[in-house]
PDB file of C-alpha atoms in Angstrom:
ATOM      1  CA  MET V  23       1.923  -1.264  23.849  1.00 38.00           C
ATOM      2  CA  THR V  24       2.188   1.773  26.211  1.00 40.00           C
ATOM      3  CA  GLU V  25       5.243   4.052  26.376  1.00 49.00           C
ATOM      4  CA  GLY V  26       8.342   1.455  27.318  1.00 51.00           C
ATOM      5  CA  THR V  27       7.939  -1.648  27.470  1.00 52.00           C
ATOM      6  CA  GLY V  28       5.560  -2.253  30.272  1.00 58.00           C
ATOM      7  CA  SER V  29       5.490  -5.855  31.831  1.00 70.00           C
ATOM      8  CA  LEU V  30       8.172  -7.288  28.672  1.00 78.00           C
ATOM      9  CA  ARG V  31      11.173  -7.999  30.598  1.00 85.00           C
ATOM     10  CA  LEU V  32      14.513  -7.284  28.073  1.00 91.00           C
ATOM     11  CA  SER V  33      17.901  -7.876  28.779  1.00 93.00           C
ATOM     12  CA  ARG V  34      18.911  -6.446  25.171  1.00 94.00           C
ATOM     13  CA  PRO V  35      17.057  -4.428  22.686  1.00 95.00           C
ATOM     14  CA  ILE V  36      14.134  -5.999  20.815  1.00 95.00           C
ATOM     15  CA  VAL V  37      12.936  -4.563  17.650  1.00 96.00           C
ATOM     16  CA  VAL V  38       9.210  -5.438  16.177  1.00 95.00           C
ATOM     17  CA  ARG V  39       9.142  -5.478  13.054  1.00 93.00           C
ATOM     18  CA  ASP V  40       6.509  -4.932  10.364  1.00 94.00           C
ATOM     19  CA  THR V  41       6.310  -5.116   6.406  1.00 96.00           C
ATOM     20  CA  GLU V  42       4.475  -4.376   3.609  1.00 97.00           C
ATOM     21  CA  THR V  43       5.300  -5.768   0.166  1.00 98.00           C
ATOM     22  CA  THR V  44       4.249  -6.429  -3.504  1.00 98.00           C
ATOM     23  CA  GLY V  45       3.218 -10.090  -2.463  1.00 97.00           C
ATOM     24  CA  ALA V  46       4.043 -12.922  -1.187  1.00 95.00           C
ATOM     25  CA  GLU V  47       6.665 -15.007  -2.799  1.00 96.00           C
ATOM     26  CA  ILE V  48      10.268 -14.253  -1.304  1.00 94.00           C
ATOM     27  CA  SER V  49      12.581 -14.821  -4.313  1.00 92.00           C
ATOM     28  CA  THR V  50      10.684 -12.402  -6.359  1.00 95.00           C
ATOM     29  CA  ASP V  51       8.401  -9.746  -4.459  1.00 97.00           C
ATOM     30  CA  ARG V  52       9.874  -6.135  -2.774  1.00 97.00           C
ATOM     31  CA  VAL V  53       9.087  -4.213   0.190  1.00 98.00           C
ATOM     32  CA  VAL V  54       6.902  -1.409  -0.367  1.00 98.00           C
ATOM     33  CA  GLN V  55       6.936  -0.275   3.510  1.00 98.00           C
ATOM     34  CA  ILE V  56       9.387  -1.036   6.242  1.00 97.00           C
ATOM     35  CA  ALA V  57       8.473   0.052  10.154  1.00 96.00           C
ATOM     36  CA  LEU V  58      10.975  -0.826  13.149  1.00 97.00           C
ATOM     37  CA  VAL V  59      10.047  -0.220  16.774  1.00 97.00           C
ATOM     38  CA  LYS V  60      13.110  -0.651  18.499  1.00 97.00           C
ATOM     39  CA  LEU V  61      12.367  -1.017  22.578  1.00 96.00           C
ATOM     40  CA  HIS V  62      15.256  -0.920  24.875  1.00 95.00           C
ATOM     41  CA  PRO V  63      15.589  -2.568  28.482  1.00 95.00           C
ATOM     42  CA  ASP V  64      15.304   0.630  29.786  1.00 94.00           C
ATOM     43  CA  GLY V  65      12.166   1.484  28.610  1.00 93.00           C
ATOM     44  CA  ARG V  66      13.251   3.789  25.825  1.00 95.00           C
ATOM     45  CA  ARG V  67      11.762   3.764  22.437  1.00 96.00           C
ATOM     46  CA  GLU V  68      12.897   4.551  19.016  1.00 97.00           C
ATOM     47  CA  GLU V  69      10.978   4.085  15.731  1.00 97.00           C
ATOM     48  CA  PHE V  70      12.125   3.699  12.039  1.00 97.00           C
ATOM     49  CA  GLU V  71       9.739   3.888   9.351  1.00 97.00           C
ATOM     50  CA  SER V  72      10.078   4.470   5.273  1.00 98.00           C
ATOM     51  CA  LEU V  73       7.980   3.660   2.339  1.00 98.00           C
ATOM     52  CA  VAL V  74       9.920   1.684   0.109  1.00 98.00           C
ATOM     53  CA  ASN V  75       9.946   1.976  -4.217  1.00 97.00           C
ATOM     54  CA  PRO V  76      10.363  -1.377  -4.768  1.00 97.00           C
ATOM     55  CA  GLU V  77      11.191  -0.593  -8.695  1.00 95.00           C
ATOM     56  CA  MET V  78       8.571  -2.940  -9.979  1.00 97.00           C
ATOM     57  CA  PRO V  79       4.359  -2.289 -10.210  1.00 98.00           C
ATOM     58  CA  ILE V  80       2.659  -3.239  -7.531  1.00 98.00           C
ATOM     59  CA  PRO V  81       0.081  -5.758  -7.667  1.00 98.00           C
ATOM     60  CA  LEU V  82      -3.633  -4.528  -7.491  1.00 97.00           C
ATOM     61  CA  GLU V  83      -4.032  -7.349  -5.140  1.00 96.00           C
ATOM     62  CA  ALA V  84      -1.252  -6.115  -2.808  1.00 97.00           C
ATOM     63  CA  GLN V  85      -2.575  -2.737  -3.053  1.00 96.00           C
ATOM     64  CA  ALA V  86      -6.151  -4.070  -2.086  1.00 96.00           C
ATOM     65  CA  ILE V  87      -4.255  -5.566   0.973  1.00 95.00           C
ATOM     66  CA  HIS V  88      -2.298  -2.320   2.224  1.00 96.00           C
ATOM     67  CA  GLY V  89      -3.695   0.580   0.517  1.00 97.00           C
ATOM     68  CA  ILE V  90       0.060   1.261  -1.006  1.00 97.00           C
ATOM     69  CA  SER V  91       0.070   2.265  -4.669  1.00 97.00           C
ATOM     70  CA  ASP V  92       2.930   2.708  -7.131  1.00 98.00           C
ATOM     71  CA  GLU V  93       2.111   6.495  -6.639  1.00 97.00           C
ATOM     72  CA  ASP V  94       2.511   6.439  -3.158  1.00 97.00           C
ATOM     73  CA  VAL V  95       6.007   5.089  -3.588  1.00 98.00           C
ATOM     74  CA  ARG V  96       6.935   6.745  -6.960  1.00 97.00           C
ATOM     75  CA  PHE V  97       9.404   9.263  -4.569  1.00 97.00           C
ATOM     76  CA  ALA V  98      10.017   6.934  -1.963  1.00 98.00           C
ATOM     77  CA  PRO V  99      14.069   5.531  -1.839  1.00 96.00           C
ATOM     78  CA  PRO V 100      14.751   1.817  -3.246  1.00 94.00           C
ATOM     79  CA  PHE V 101      15.608  -0.665  -0.415  1.00 94.00           C
ATOM     80  CA  ARG V 102      19.245  -0.100  -1.373  1.00 89.00           C
ATOM     81  CA  ARG V 103      19.460   3.296  -0.312  1.00 90.00           C
ATOM     82  CA  ILE V 104      17.723   2.603   3.126  1.00 93.00           C
ATOM     83  CA  ALA V 105      19.454  -1.376   3.639  1.00 90.00           C
ATOM     84  CA  PRO V 106      22.646   0.534   5.574  1.00 89.00           C
ATOM     85  CA  GLU V 107      20.076   2.163   8.277  1.00 93.00           C
ATOM     86  CA  VAL V 108      18.173  -0.564   8.241  1.00 94.00           C
ATOM     87  CA  LEU V 109      20.968  -2.838   9.515  1.00 91.00           C
ATOM     88  CA  ARG V 110      22.250  -0.452  11.786  1.00 92.00           C
ATOM     89  CA  PHE V 111      18.773   0.003  13.559  1.00 95.00           C
ATOM     90  CA  CYS V 112      18.588  -3.591  13.890  1.00 94.00           C
ATOM     91  CA  ALA V 113      21.990  -4.521  14.845  1.00 92.00           C
ATOM     92  CA  GLU V 114      22.706  -6.454  18.477  1.00 91.00           C
ATOM     93  CA  CYS V 115      19.005  -6.861  18.644  1.00 93.00           C
ATOM     94  CA  ASP V 116      16.579  -9.498  19.196  1.00 93.00           C
ATOM     95  CA  LEU V 117      13.750  -9.364  16.246  1.00 93.00           C
ATOM     96  CA  ALA V 118       9.936  -9.843  17.031  1.00 93.00           C
ATOM     97  CA  GLY V 119       7.412  -9.699  14.337  1.00 90.00           C
ATOM     98  CA  PHE V 120       3.760 -11.239  12.993  1.00 90.00           C
ATOM     99  CA  ASN V 121       5.381 -14.248  10.487  1.00 89.00           C
ATOM    100  CA  LEU V 122       8.905 -13.406  11.164  1.00 89.00           C
ATOM    101  CA  THR V 123      10.826 -16.479  10.129  1.00 90.00           C
ATOM    102  CA  ARG V 124       8.652 -17.798   7.471  1.00 92.00           C
ATOM    103  CA  PHE V 125       8.333 -14.332   5.702  1.00 93.00           C
ATOM    104  CA  ASP V 126       9.824 -11.330   6.752  1.00 91.00           C
ATOM    105  CA  LEU V 127      13.368 -12.590   7.136  1.00 92.00           C
ATOM    106  CA  PRO V 128      14.027 -14.153   4.310  1.00 93.00           C
ATOM    107  CA  LEU V 129      12.417 -11.399   2.162  1.00 94.00           C
ATOM    108  CA  LEU V 130      14.733  -9.159   4.046  1.00 92.00           C
ATOM    109  CA  ARG V 131      17.847 -11.127   3.425  1.00 90.00           C
ATOM    110  CA  THR V 132      17.132 -11.616  -0.288  1.00 92.00           C
ATOM    111  CA  GLU V 133      16.252  -7.603  -0.145  1.00 92.00           C
ATOM    112  CA  PHE V 134      19.883  -6.975   1.316  1.00 86.00           C
ATOM    113  CA  GLN V 135      21.030  -9.597  -1.344  1.00 85.00           C
ATOM    114  CA  ARG V 136      19.859  -7.519  -3.967  1.00 86.00           C
ATOM    115  CA  ALA V 137      21.442  -3.999  -2.451  1.00 83.00           C
ATOM    116  CA  VAL V 138      24.949  -5.679  -3.364  1.00 62.00           C
ATOM    117  CA  TRP V 139      25.403  -7.155  -0.045  1.00 54.00           C
ATOM    118  CA  ARG V 140      25.785 -10.779  -1.408  1.00 42.00           C
ATOM    119  CA  GLU V 141      28.162 -11.799   0.889  1.00 41.00           C
ATOM    120  CA  LEU V 142      26.078 -11.274   3.724  1.00 48.00           C
ATOM    121  CA  ARG V 143      24.967 -14.516   4.814  1.00 45.00           C
ATOM    122  CA  GLU V 144      23.532 -13.718   8.216  1.00 47.00           C
ATOM    123  CA  ILE V 145      22.409 -10.836   9.445  1.00 50.00           C
ATOM    124  CA  PRO V 146      23.160  -9.712  12.937  1.00 55.00           C
ATOM    125  CA  PHE V 147      20.054 -10.105  14.421  1.00 57.00           C
ATOM    126  CA  GLY V 148      19.718 -11.870  17.901  1.00 62.00           C
ATOM    127  CA  VAL V 149      16.922 -14.067  19.189  1.00 63.00           C
ATOM    128  CA  THR V 150      13.441 -13.968  17.207  1.00 65.00           C
ATOM    129  CA  TRP V 151      10.476 -13.617  18.859  1.00 64.00           C
ATOM    130  CA  SER V 152       7.150 -14.264  16.922  1.00 65.00           C
ATOM    131  CA  TYR V 153       4.822 -11.125  17.128  1.00 60.00           C
ATOM    132  CA  ARG V 154       1.831 -13.492  18.678  1.00 64.00           C
ATOM    133  CA  ASP V 155       4.537 -14.314  21.198  1.00 66.00           C
ATOM    134  CA  VAL V 156       5.205 -10.766  22.379  1.00 64.00           C
ATOM    135  CA  ALA V 157       1.240  -9.529  22.250  1.00 62.00           C
ATOM    136  CA  ALA V 158       0.996 -12.686  24.439  1.00 64.00           C
ATOM    137  CA  ARG V 159       3.484 -11.663  26.643  1.00 61.00           C
ATOM    138  CA  MET V 160       1.802  -8.262  26.740  1.00 59.00           C
ATOM    139  CA  GLY V 161      -1.733  -9.157  26.658  1.00 59.00           C
ATOM    140  CA  ARG V 162      -2.272  -7.584  23.298  1.00 58.00           C
ATOM    141  CA  PRO V 163      -3.637  -8.962  20.265  1.00 56.00           C
ATOM    142  CA  PHE V 164      -1.898  -9.063  16.980  1.00 52.00           C
ATOM    143  CA  ALA V 165      -1.720  -6.614  14.388  1.00 49.00           C
ATOM    144  CA  ALA V 166      -1.191  -5.837  10.686  1.00 49.00           C
ATOM    145  CA  ARG V 167      -0.248  -2.778   9.049  1.00 50.00           C
ATOM    146  CA  ALA V 168       3.442  -1.813   9.162  1.00 54.00           C
ATOM    147  CA  VAL V 169       3.714   1.097  11.835  1.00 52.00           C
ATOM    148  CA  GLY V 170       0.314   0.108  13.762  1.00 56.00           C
ATOM    149  CA  GLY V 171       1.608  -2.962  13.809  1.00 56.00           C
ATOM    150  CA  ALA V 172       5.270  -2.719  14.975  1.00 58.00           C
ATOM    151  CA  ASN V 173       3.515  -0.627  17.507  1.00 60.00           C
ATOM    152  CA  GLY V 174       1.158  -2.662  18.672  1.00 57.00           C
ATOM    153  CA  ARG V 175      -1.758  -0.119  17.574  1.00 56.00           C
ATOM    154  CA  ASN V 176      -3.557  -2.277  14.966  1.00 52.00           C
TER     155      ASN V 176
END
């Protein structure tokens, strides 16, 4: 993506998100990195990125995919410490991302529930866009690593 929103016409901010995790099981695996890029209708861009201590060992299979080790996240905050900032960053925004509705949103909801927000039934996101939809509208291939993926640079 270039600066601003390029040819993407927005009526409200959109957050392109990517996460790296300990695995693919929504109920038991955890976030180890999260990257969020907020694109505003006026072209402004904001970014949020954090390594996350999953409070469990990162399996070697997951490390082989994203390259994040237990040592990398040893002093990183657990998800519950960054949850309020993530929620504020995404509030009132549409969301986009690869595999968003089948994996990332359910996993994030589980992480928020673990973060003591058990009463939270729906995270206040707007419309969800697949990463492929956004990439196709901008004429870009889709990508896979958190910051590069959220920025469309991978």
